[in-house]
Coordinates of C-alpha atoms in Angstrom, one line a residue:
M796 CA -0.1 0.0 0.0
T797 CA 1.2 3.5 -0.7
G798 CA 0.8 6.5 1.7
L799 CA -1.3 9.6 1.1
A800 CA -0.1 12.7 -0.7
G801 CA -0.3 16.0 1.0
L802 CA -3.3 17.0 -1.1
D803 CA -5.2 13.8 -0.1
W804 CA -4.6 14.5 3.6
V805 CA -6.0 18.1 3.1
V806 CA -9.1 16.9 1.3
L807 CA -9.6 14.0 3.8
I808 CA -9.1 16.0 7.0
G809 CA -11.0 19.1 5.6
T810 CA -14.0 17.1 4.6
I811 CA -14.4 15.3 7.8
A812 CA -13.6 18.3 10.1
T813 CA -16.0 20.4 8.2
I814 CA -18.9 18.0 8.8
V815 CA -18.0 17.3 12.4
L816 CA -17.7 21.0 13.4
Y817 CA -21.1 21.7 11.6
G818 CA -22.7 18.9 13.7
A819 CA -21.2 20.2 16.9
W820 CA -22.4 23.7 16.1
R821 CA -25.9 22.5 15.2
S822 CA -26.2 20.2 18.2
R823 CA -25.4 22.7 20.9
G824 CA -28.0 23.3 23.5
V825 CA -28.9 19.6 24.0
R826 CA -30.0 19.4 27.7
N827 CA -32.4 16.5 28.2
V828 CA -32.9 12.9 27.2
D829 CA -35.8 13.5 24.9
S830 CA -33.7 15.9 22.6
Y831 CA -30.7 13.8 23.0
V832 CA -32.5 10.6 21.8
R833 CA -35.0 11.9 19.3
G834 CA -33.2 15.1 18.0
D835 CA -35.0 17.8 16.0
A836 CA -38.2 17.8 14.1
L837 CA -36.7 16.9 10.7
R838 CA -37.9 17.4 7.0
W839 CA -38.1 14.4 4.8
P840 CA -34.9 14.9 2.8
T841 CA -32.9 14.9 6.0
I842 CA -34.7 11.8 7.2
G843 CA -34.3 9.9 3.9
L844 CA -30.6 10.7 3.6
G845 CA -30.1 10.0 7.3
I846 CA -31.8 6.5 6.9
M847 CA -29.5 5.8 3.9
A848 CA -26.4 7.1 5.7
T849 CA -27.1 5.0 8.8
Q850 CA -27.4 1.8 6.7
A851 CA -24.6 2.7 4.3
S852 CA -21.7 2.2 6.7
A853 CA -18.1 2.0 5.6
I854 CA -18.7 -1.7 5.1
T855 CA -20.8 -0.7 2.1
F856 CA -18.0 1.0 0.5
I857 CA -15.2 -1.4 1.4
S858 CA -16.9 -4.8 1.3
T859 CA -19.7 -4.4 -1.3
P860 CA -17.2 -3.7 -4.3
G861 CA -15.2 -6.7 -3.0
Q862 CA -18.5 -8.8 -3.1
G863 CA -19.0 -7.5 -6.7
F864 CA -15.3 -8.3 -7.6
A865 CA -15.5 -11.9 -6.3
D866 CA -19.1 -12.9 -6.8
G867 CA -20.7 -10.4 -9.3
M868 CA -24.0 -8.7 -9.0
R869 CA -26.0 -11.4 -7.2
F870 CA -25.9 -9.6 -3.9
V871 CA -28.2 -6.8 -5.3
Q872 CA -31.1 -9.3 -4.9
F873 CA -30.8 -9.0 -1.2
Y874 CA -32.4 -5.6 -1.5
F875 CA -35.4 -6.6 -3.7
G876 CA -37.9 -6.8 -0.7
L877 CA -36.8 -3.3 0.6
P878 CA -39.2 -1.0 -1.3
L879 CA -42.1 -3.2 -0.3
A880 CA -41.0 -3.0 3.4
M881 CA -40.8 0.8 3.2
I882 CA -44.5 0.9 2.0
V883 CA -45.7 -1.4 4.8
I884 CA -43.7 0.6 7.5
S885 CA -45.0 3.9 6.2
A886 CA -48.6 2.7 6.2
V887 CA -48.6 0.8 9.6
F888 CA -45.6 1.5 11.9
V889 CA -45.1 5.2 11.4
P890 CA -48.6 6.4 12.5
V891 CA -48.6 4.2 15.7
Y892 CA -45.1 5.4 16.7
H893 CA -46.1 9.1 16.1
R894 CA -49.4 8.7 17.8
L895 CA -47.8 7.2 20.9
K896 CA -44.9 9.6 20.8
V897 CA -42.5 6.7 21.7
R898 CA -38.8 7.4 22.2
T899 CA -37.8 3.9 21.2
A900 CA -39.7 1.3 19.1
Y901 CA -39.7 -1.1 22.1
E902 CA -42.0 1.3 24.2
Y903 CA -44.8 0.3 21.8
L904 CA -44.5 -3.3 22.9
E905 CA -45.2 -2.4 26.4
H906 CA -48.2 -0.3 25.2
R907 CA -49.4 -3.5 23.4
F908 CA -48.3 -6.3 25.7
D909 CA -46.2 -5.7 28.9
V910 CA -42.9 -4.8 30.1
R911 CA -41.5 -8.4 29.7
V912 CA -42.1 -8.3 26.0
R913 CA -40.7 -4.8 25.8
M914 CA -37.5 -5.8 27.5
L915 CA -37.1 -9.0 25.4
G916 CA -37.4 -6.9 22.1
A917 CA -35.0 -4.3 23.4
F918 CA -32.5 -7.1 24.6
L919 CA -32.5 -8.8 21.3
F920 CA -31.9 -5.6 19.5
L921 CA -29.0 -4.7 21.8
I922 CA -27.3 -8.0 21.2
G923 CA -27.7 -8.1 17.5
R924 CA -26.9 -4.3 16.8
G925 CA -24.1 -4.4 19.3
M926 CA -22.2 -7.1 17.4
A927 CA -23.0 -5.5 14.0
A928 CA -21.7 -2.1 15.2
G929 CA -18.3 -3.9 16.0
I930 CA -18.1 -4.8 12.4
T931 CA -18.9 -1.4 11.1
I932 CA -16.0 0.0 13.3
Y933 CA -13.7 -2.7 12.1
A934 CA -14.2 -1.8 8.5
P935 CA -12.8 1.9 8.4
S936 CA -10.1 0.8 10.9
I937 CA -8.7 -1.5 8.2
I938 CA -8.2 1.6 6.0
L939 CA -6.3 3.7 8.6
S940 CA -4.2 0.7 9.6
Q941 CA -3.2 0.0 6.0
I942 CA -2.6 3.7 5.0
L943 CA -0.7 4.7 8.1
G944 CA 1.0 1.4 8.9
W945 CA -0.5 1.4 12.4
P946 CA -1.4 -1.9 14.2
L947 CA -5.0 -2.8 13.6
H948 CA -6.2 -3.2 17.1
P949 CA -5.0 0.2 18.4
T950 CA -6.5 1.7 15.3
I951 CA -9.8 0.1 16.1
W952 CA -9.9 1.5 19.7
G953 CA -8.6 5.0 18.4
M954 CA -11.3 5.2 15.7
G955 CA -14.0 4.1 18.2
A956 CA -12.8 6.7 20.8
I957 CA -13.2 9.5 18.1
V958 CA -16.8 8.4 17.3
V959 CA -17.8 8.0 21.0
L960 CA -16.6 11.6 21.6
Y961 CA -18.4 12.9 18.6
I962 CA -21.8 11.4 19.6
I963 CA -21.4 12.5 23.3
L964 CA -21.5 16.1 22.0
G965 CA -25.0 16.0 20.7
G966 CA -26.6 12.5 20.5
S967 CA -29.2 11.9 17.9
R968 CA -29.4 15.6 16.9
A969 CA -25.7 15.6 16.1
V970 CA -26.1 12.4 14.1
S971 CA -29.1 13.7 12.1
V972 CA -27.8 17.2 11.2
T973 CA -24.5 15.8 9.9
Q974 CA -25.8 12.7 8.0
R975 CA -27.3 14.7 5.2
Q976 CA -24.0 16.3 4.4
Q977 CA -22.2 13.0 4.8
M978 CA -24.6 11.3 2.4
I979 CA -24.1 14.0 -0.2
V980 CA -20.4 13.4 0.0
I981 CA -20.9 9.7 -0.2
L982 CA -23.0 10.0 -3.4
I983 CA -20.6 12.4 -5.1
G984 CA -17.7 10.1 -4.3
L985 CA -19.6 7.0 -5.7
L986 CA -20.2 8.7 -9.0
I987 CA -16.5 9.8 -9.1
A988 CA -15.3 6.1 -8.3
A989 CA -17.6 4.8 -11.1
G990 CA -16.3 7.3 -13.7
V991 CA -12.6 6.7 -12.7
V992 CA -12.7 2.9 -12.9
I993 CA -14.3 3.0 -16.3
S994 CA -11.9 5.7 -17.6
R995 CA -8.9 3.5 -16.4
L996 CA -9.9 0.6 -18.7
P997 CA -7.7 0.2 -21.7
D998 CA -8.6 2.3 -24.8
Q999 CA -9.6 -0.9 -26.8
V1000 CA -12.1 -1.9 -24.0
S1001 CA -15.3 0.0 -24.2
L1002 CA -17.9 0.0 -21.3
G1003 CA -20.0 -2.5 -23.4
G1004 CA -17.0 -4.7 -23.9
A1005 CA -16.2 -4.6 -20.2
V1006 CA -19.7 -5.8 -19.4
R1007 CA -19.4 -8.6 -22.0
V1008 CA -16.1 -9.8 -20.4
A1009 CA -17.7 -9.6 -17.0
G1010 CA -20.6 -11.7 -18.1
A1011 CA -18.4 -14.2 -19.8
L1012 CA -16.8 -14.8 -16.3
G1013 CA -20.0 -15.0 -14.3
R1014 CA -20.0 -11.5 -12.9
I1015 CA -23.1 -10.0 -14.6
N1016 CA -25.7 -12.1 -12.6
P1017 CA -28.1 -9.7 -11.0
V1018 CA -31.2 -11.9 -11.0
S1019 CA -31.5 -15.6 -10.5
F1020 CA -35.1 -17.1 -10.3
E1021 CA -33.7 -20.5 -9.2
L1022 CA -35.5 -21.6 -6.0
D1023 CA -32.6 -23.0 -3.9
F1024 CA -32.9 -22.7 -0.2
T1025 CA -29.1 -23.2 0.4
T1026 CA -28.1 -20.3 -2.0
R1027 CA -27.9 -16.9 -0.2
Y1028 CA -28.9 -14.7 -3.0
N1029 CA -31.7 -15.3 -5.5
F1030 CA -34.9 -13.5 -6.4
W1031 CA -37.0 -15.5 -4.0
S1032 CA -34.7 -15.1 -1.0
G1033 CA -34.5 -11.4 -1.7
I1034 CA -38.1 -10.7 -2.2
T1035 CA -39.2 -12.7 0.8
G1036 CA -36.3 -12.9 3.3
G1037 CA -35.0 -9.6 2.1
F1038 CA -38.5 -8.1 2.7
F1039 CA -38.7 -9.5 6.2
L1040 CA -35.2 -8.4 7.1
A1041 CA -35.9 -4.8 5.8
L1042 CA -39.2 -4.7 7.5
S1043 CA -37.5 -5.7 10.8
Y1044 CA -34.5 -3.4 10.3
F1045 CA -36.3 -0.3 9.3
G1046 CA -39.4 -0.9 11.3
T1047 CA -38.1 -2.2 14.6
D1048 CA -34.2 -1.4 14.8
Q1049 CA -33.8 1.7 17.0
S1050 CA -30.9 2.8 14.9
Q1051 CA -33.3 3.4 12.0
V1052 CA -36.6 4.0 13.9
Q1053 CA -34.9 7.0 15.7
R1054 CA -34.2 8.6 12.4
Y1055 CA -37.9 8.9 11.4
L1056 CA -39.2 9.4 15.0
S1057 CA -37.5 12.8 14.6
G1058 CA -39.7 13.7 11.7
R1059 CA -41.9 16.8 12.2
S1060 CA -45.0 15.0 11.0
I1061 CA -46.2 11.6 9.8
A1062 CA -46.0 12.8 6.2
E1063 CA -42.4 13.8 6.5
S1064 CA -41.4 10.4 8.0
R1065 CA -43.3 8.6 5.4
L1066 CA -41.6 10.5 2.5
G1067 CA -38.2 9.9 4.1
L1068 CA -38.8 6.2 4.1
L1069 CA -40.1 6.1 0.6
F1070 CA -37.2 8.1 -0.6
N1071 CA -34.9 5.4 0.8
G1072 CA -37.1 2.7 -0.8
M1073 CA -36.7 4.3 -4.2
F1074 CA -33.0 5.0 -4.2
K1075 CA -31.4 2.2 -2.1
V1076 CA -31.5 -0.6 -4.7
P1077 CA -30.0 1.7 -7.5
M1078 CA -27.2 2.7 -5.1
Q1079 CA -26.3 -0.8 -4.2
F1080 CA -26.4 -1.8 -7.9
V1081 CA -23.9 1.0 -8.7
I1082 CA -21.6 0.0 -5.8
L1083 CA -21.6 -3.6 -6.9
F1084 CA -21.2 -2.5 -10.6
I1085 CA -18.1 -0.6 -9.5
G1086 CA -16.7 -3.8 -8.0
V1087 CA -17.4 -5.7 -11.2
M1088 CA -15.7 -3.0 -13.2
V1089 CA -12.6 -3.2 -10.8
F1090 CA -12.6 -6.9 -11.6
V1091 CA -12.6 -6.2 -15.4
F1092 CA -9.8 -3.5 -14.8
Y1093 CA -7.7 -6.0 -13.1
L1094 CA -8.0 -8.3 -16.2
F1095 CA -5.9 -5.8 -18.1
T1096 CA -3.8 -4.2 -15.4
Q1097 CA -2.0 -6.7 -13.2
P1098 CA -3.4 -6.8 -9.7
P1099 CA -1.6 -8.0 -6.6
M1100 CA -1.5 -11.8 -6.2
H1101 CA -3.1 -11.4 -2.7
F1102 CA -4.8 -8.1 -1.9
D1103 CA -4.0 -8.2 1.7
A1104 CA -0.4 -6.9 1.1
P1105 CA 0.8 -6.7 4.8
T1106 CA -0.1 -10.3 5.4
L1107 CA 1.6 -11.6 2.2
A1108 CA 4.7 -9.5 3.3
R1109 CA 4.9 -11.5 6.6
V1110 CA 4.8 -14.7 4.6
E1111 CA 7.4 -13.5 2.2
A1112 CA 9.8 -12.7 5.1
S1113 CA 9.5 -16.3 6.3
R1114 CA 9.3 -18.1 2.9
P1115 CA 10.7 -15.8 0.2
A1116 CA 11.4 -18.6 -2.3
E1117 CA 7.9 -19.9 -2.2
V1118 CA 6.3 -16.6 -2.5
H1119 CA 8.5 -15.6 -5.4
A1120 CA 7.7 -18.8 -7.3
L1121 CA 4.1 -18.2 -6.7
E1122 CA 4.4 -14.6 -8.1
A1123 CA 6.2 -16.0 -11.2
R1124 CA 3.2 -18.4 -11.8
F1125 CA 0.8 -15.5 -11.2
D1126 CA 2.6 -13.3 -13.7
R1127 CA 2.3 -15.9 -16.4
A1128 CA -1.3 -16.8 -15.5
F1129 CA -2.2 -13.1 -15.6
E1130 CA -0.6 -12.5 -19.1
A1131 CA -2.5 -15.6 -20.4
E1132 CA -5.7 -14.2 -18.8
R1133 CA -5.1 -10.7 -20.3
T1134 CA -4.5 -12.2 -23.8
A1135 CA -7.6 -14.3 -23.6
A1136 CA -9.7 -11.4 -22.6
L1137 CA -8.5 -9.3 -25.5
A1138 CA -9.0 -12.2 -27.8
F1139 CA -12.6 -12.7 -26.5
L1140 CA -13.4 -9.0 -27.2
E1141 CA -12.1 -9.3 -30.8
V1142 CA -14.6 -12.1 -31.7
V1143 CA -17.6 -11.0 -29.7
G1144 CA -20.8 -11.6 -31.8
Q1145 CA -18.7 -13.8 -34.2
P1146 CA -18.7 -17.6 -34.7
G1147 CA -15.5 -17.9 -32.6
E1148 CA -17.1 -16.3 -29.5
P1149 CA -17.8 -19.7 -27.7
D1150 CA -14.3 -21.0 -28.0
A1151 CA -12.9 -17.7 -27.0
R1152 CA -15.2 -17.7 -23.9
T1153 CA -14.0 -21.2 -23.0
A1154 CA -10.4 -20.1 -23.3
L1155 CA -11.0 -17.0 -21.2
T1156 CA -12.8 -19.1 -18.5
A1157 CA -9.9 -21.6 -18.4
A1158 CA -7.3 -18.8 -18.2
A1159 CA -9.2 -17.0 -15.4
G1160 CA -9.3 -20.5 -13.6
K1161 CA -5.5 -20.5 -13.7
V1162 CA -5.3 -17.1 -12.0
A1163 CA -7.7 -18.3 -9.4
E1164 CA -5.7 -21.4 -8.7
V1165 CA -2.6 -19.4 -8.0
R1166 CA -4.7 -17.2 -5.7
R1167 CA -5.8 -20.3 -3.9
D1168 CA -2.3 -21.6 -3.5
A1169 CA -1.1 -18.3 -2.2
K1170 CA -3.9 -18.5 0.5
A1171 CA -2.9 -22.0 1.3
L1172 CA 0.8 -20.8 1.8
I1173 CA -0.5 -18.0 4.1
K1174 CA -2.4 -20.5 6.2
R1175 CA 0.5 -22.9 6.5
T1176 CA 3.0 -20.1 7.4
L1177 CA 0.7 -18.1 9.6
P1178 CA -2.1 -20.4 11.0
G1179 CA -3.9 -17.7 12.7
A1180 CA -4.0 -15.2 9.8
E1181 CA -7.1 -14.4 7.8
T1182 CA -6.6 -15.6 4.2
R1183 CA -9.7 -13.8 2.7
D1184 CA -8.8 -10.7 0.9
T1185 CA -11.9 -9.4 -0.8
D1186 CA -12.4 -6.5 1.6
F1187 CA -9.0 -5.1 0.5
V1188 CA -9.8 -5.0 -3.2
F1189 CA -11.4 -1.6 -3.5
L1190 CA -9.0 -0.1 -1.0
T1191 CA -6.1 -1.3 -3.2
F1192 CA -7.6 0.2 -6.3
I1193 CA -8.2 3.6 -4.5
L1194 CA -4.7 3.9 -3.1
E1195 CA -2.8 2.6 -6.3
H1196 CA -4.8 3.9 -9.3
L1197 CA -6.8 7.1 -8.3
P1198 CA -5.3 10.5 -8.9
V1199 CA -4.0 12.6 -6.0
G1200 CA -6.9 14.5 -4.4
L1201 CA -9.4 11.9 -5.4
V1202 CA -7.9 9.3 -3.0
G1203 CA -8.5 11.7 -0.2
L1204 CA -12.0 12.3 -1.3
L1205 CA -12.8 8.5 -1.6
L1206 CA -11.3 7.8 1.7
A1207 CA -13.4 10.8 3.1
V1208 CA -16.5 9.0 1.7
I1209 CA -15.6 5.8 3.5
L1210 CA -14.8 7.5 6.8
C1211 CA -18.0 9.7 6.5
A1212 CA -20.0 6.5 6.1
A1213 CA -18.3 5.0 9.2
M1214 CA -18.9 8.1 11.3
S1215 CA -22.6 8.3 10.4
S1216 CA -23.4 4.6 10.7
V1217 CA -21.4 3.9 13.9
A1218 CA -22.7 7.1 15.5
G1219 CA -26.3 6.3 14.8
E1220 CA -25.9 2.7 16.1
L1221 CA -24.2 3.9 19.3
V1222 CA -26.9 6.5 20.0
A1223 CA -29.4 3.8 19.4
L1224 CA -27.7 1.4 21.8
G1225 CA -27.4 4.0 24.5
S1226 CA -30.8 5.3 24.1
T1227 CA -32.4 1.9 24.3
T1228 CA -30.4 1.0 27.3
T1229 CA -31.4 4.2 29.0
V1230 CA -35.1 4.4 28.0
D1231 CA -36.1 0.8 28.0
F1232 CA -34.1 -0.4 31.0
Y1233 CA -32.7 2.4 33.2
L1234 CA -35.7 4.7 33.2
R1235 CA -38.2 1.8 33.0
I1236 CA -36.7 -0.1 35.9
R1237 CA -36.5 3.0 38.0
Q1238 CA -40.2 3.6 37.3
A1239 CA -41.0 0.1 38.3
L1240 CA -39.2 0.6 41.6
G1241 CA -41.4 3.6 42.2
R1242 CA -38.6 6.2 42.3
P1243 CA -39.4 9.7 41.3
P1244 CA -38.0 11.2 38.2
G1245 CA -34.5 12.5 38.6
P1246 CA -32.9 15.7 37.3
T1247 CA -33.0 16.0 33.4
T1248 CA -29.2 16.5 33.5
R1249 CA -28.7 13.3 35.4
D1250 CA -30.7 11.3 33.0
L1251 CA -28.8 12.8 30.1
R1252 CA -25.5 11.9 31.8
V1253 CA -26.8 8.3 32.2
S1254 CA -27.6 8.2 28.5
Q1255 CA -24.1 9.4 27.6
L1256 CA -22.5 6.9 30.0
A1257 CA -24.5 4.1 28.4
M1258 CA -23.2 5.1 25.0
V1259 CA -19.6 5.0 26.3
V1260 CA -20.2 1.6 27.8
W1261 CA -21.6 0.2 24.6
G1262 CA -18.7 1.9 22.7
V1263 CA -16.3 -0.3 24.8
I1264 CA -18.4 -3.5 24.2
V1265 CA -18.6 -2.7 20.5
L1266 CA -14.8 -2.2 20.2
G1267 CA -14.2 -5.5 21.9
F1268 CA -16.3 -7.2 19.4
A1269 CA -14.6 -5.3 16.7
S1270 CA -11.3 -6.7 17.7
V1271 CA -12.5 -10.1 16.4
A1272 CA -14.3 -9.0 13.4
S1273 CA -11.6 -10.3 11.0
L1274 CA -12.9 -13.8 11.7
F1275 CA -15.7 -13.1 9.2
A1276 CA -15.4 -13.9 5.5
N1277 CA -17.0 -10.8 4.0
L1278 CA -18.0 -7.9 6.3
I1279 CA -21.1 -6.7 4.3
E1280 CA -22.4 -10.5 4.6
A1281 CA -21.4 -10.7 8.4
V1282 CA -23.6 -7.6 9.2
N1283 CA -26.6 -9.1 7.5
I1284 CA -26.0 -12.6 8.9
L1285 CA -26.0 -11.2 12.4
G1286 CA -29.1 -9.2 11.7
S1287 CA -30.9 -12.1 10.3
I1288 CA -30.3 -14.2 13.5
F1289 CA -32.3 -11.6 15.6
Y1290 CA -34.4 -9.6 13.3
G1291 CA -36.9 -12.3 12.4
T1292 CA -37.8 -12.8 16.1
I1293 CA -38.1 -9.1 16.7
L1294 CA -40.2 -8.6 13.6
G1295 CA -42.5 -11.4 14.9
L1296 CA -43.2 -9.5 18.0
F1297 CA -44.2 -6.4 16.1
V1298 CA -46.3 -8.4 13.5
V1299 CA -48.3 -9.9 16.4
A1300 CA -48.6 -6.5 18.1
F1301 CA -49.9 -4.8 14.9
F1302 CA -51.9 -7.4 13.2
L1303 CA -53.0 -10.1 15.7
R1304 CA -54.8 -8.0 18.3
W1305 CA -56.3 -11.0 20.2
I1306 CA -52.9 -12.5 21.1
T1307 CA -51.7 -11.4 24.7
S1308 CA -48.3 -11.0 26.2
T1309 CA -47.4 -14.5 27.6
P1310 CA -48.1 -16.4 24.3
V1311 CA -46.1 -13.9 22.3
L1312 CA -43.2 -14.2 24.8
I1313 CA -43.2 -18.0 24.5
G1314 CA -43.3 -17.6 20.7
A1315 CA -40.3 -15.3 20.6
I1316 CA -38.2 -17.6 22.9
V1317 CA -39.0 -20.6 20.6
A1318 CA -38.3 -18.7 17.5
E1319 CA -34.9 -17.3 18.6
S1320 CA -33.9 -20.8 19.8
L1321 CA -34.9 -22.3 16.5
V1322 CA -33.1 -19.6 14.4
V1323 CA -29.9 -20.1 16.4
S1324 CA -30.1 -23.8 15.9
L1325 CA -30.6 -23.5 12.2
F1326 CA -27.7 -21.1 11.9
F1327 CA -25.2 -23.4 13.7
G1328 CA -26.7 -26.7 12.4
T1329 CA -27.6 -26.2 8.8
D1330 CA -26.5 -24.6 5.4
L1331 CA -29.8 -22.7 5.1
G1332 CA -29.3 -19.3 3.4
F1333 CA -29.4 -16.7 6.1
L1334 CA -32.0 -14.5 4.5
W1335 CA -34.6 -17.3 5.3
F1336 CA -33.9 -16.9 9.1
N1337 CA -35.9 -13.7 9.0
V1338 CA -38.9 -15.6 7.5
I1339 CA -38.6 -18.6 9.8
G1340 CA -38.1 -16.4 12.9
C1341 CA -41.2 -14.1 12.2
A1342 CA -43.4 -17.0 11.1
T1343 CA -42.4 -19.0 14.3
V1344 CA -43.3 -16.1 16.6
V1345 CA -46.6 -15.8 14.9
G1346 CA -47.4 -19.5 14.7
V1347 CA -46.4 -20.5 18.3
S1348 CA -48.0 -17.5 19.8
T1349 CA -51.3 -18.3 18.0
V1350 CA -51.2 -21.9 19.2
V1351 CA -50.4 -21.0 22.8
Q1352 CA -53.1 -18.3 22.8
A1353 CA -55.6 -20.9 21.5
I1354 CA -54.9 -23.4 24.4
R1355 CA -54.6 -21.1 27.3
P1356 CA -57.3 -19.0 29.0
T1357 CA -57.3 -15.3 28.3
P1358 CA -56.9 -13.1 31.4
A1359 CA -59.9 -11.0 32.0
T1360 CA -58.1 -7.8 32.9
G1361 CA -54.6 -6.4 33.4
A1362 CA -51.4 -5.9 31.5
G1363 CA -50.9 -8.1 28.7
S1364 CA -54.6 -8.5 27.8
G1365 CA -53.9 -7.3 24.3
A1366 CA -55.3 -3.7 24.7
G1367 CA -53.2 -0.8 23.5

């Protein structure tokens, strides 16, 4: 990896500092828990961009292009159910949340059931989101450790400390007012990245030719209608499992719910959600397409044999002869692949295309074989090292092939995404801990309300504690194969059960608290068992978890007597 030029540092630091200072200035005057948790009364553009910015973490811009590079466009199917989920949330969830003026989504569960269900829903959220937040901190820490040559774990803790200090200043208000600017920078950076990677292709390779080559090697595969429950990404898992995951994430995850709870009206919140539904899929398509174009770029410009350069350098220090031999093989395989790709482009649409496609596939297979041998050598030399390198692909392209100045801007994009997403998650974790546990338990004990400043300090302390927990999990995030997948797998383990609680609450009004509590415990136990014991595609966990809560709670309600009065009777 190469270091940053002076201009890149100016662009990087200037962009981030401007946004942070703006957020600090706009969030001055926060004095109580309500304003700290819910923020201002926002208009729909800010809500929509904030929702996108909270979801579009640094992982999106590090890992998703790597996903496109290694696996093509299939991952876009993951988002097919999202627009439908936005419609349902806008029609059903938003009016109820606004009418009850809840500070967290889980407050509604107590209105509908009882405090036990509320705390279970909040607890499942805290566990799932806490682990996922660790991965979102890990991703940008990779960037800084690679650029500056710092050890990874101190970089993780340093990055986390900066984010924690940032959110202590202004809570949800600071997050909301800065996310719009961060998302604008992100969108500009994406367009620039797409333009640069296409312009870097050889003169004889047009955009259409690049797409043809990518298609020949299995990278243009955005839709598959094959019904295979062990395949993670196809149309059916996306439109069903993706729908349930998006419905739970945007409808019940406090990191997202707090974005539109701050809307000045129901209409503003709805418009913000629908804005996200319209633009999220195209944005992910563009990011994956950038990864595919990086793949094509590296068919004609020699890439590293292994994109995790520091790990390969450690192996080379121990076994130089074996690494050099592999690099010589890789050089020959790359030249053969490059020649085959050019030959394929010359005969596209002609009778010789099938044979040229076969030759290109065979040549690409030789390159993949050398990469596998390199990973095997890494594993033999450094048994504890991570051999998967797809999360380093886009970072390598940025640092080695973008012009001075644009490198700083693209890194600012990734770090802006990290700041917005991690800040939103930590605010949600802290506010849920404060509102659904600390304040609720104090109320249950019959203690009078304390000073607003004390409650505010408790909320800030909760965010600091969660920051420490999240950073601890971030320290082991390298165990995951692909960061963008890891976040969604973790979400799928918990989101189906959480969504089931809300589906019963909204739509099955005759079911009371104890049956839904039993249903949730059974559902979560089943999903965890399936995760560890089967090869089922993770998107289906969302469907199974939700359906199990509904089914079990319905059966239990049917066989038990309904309480005449009291909490949990189903009123609310």
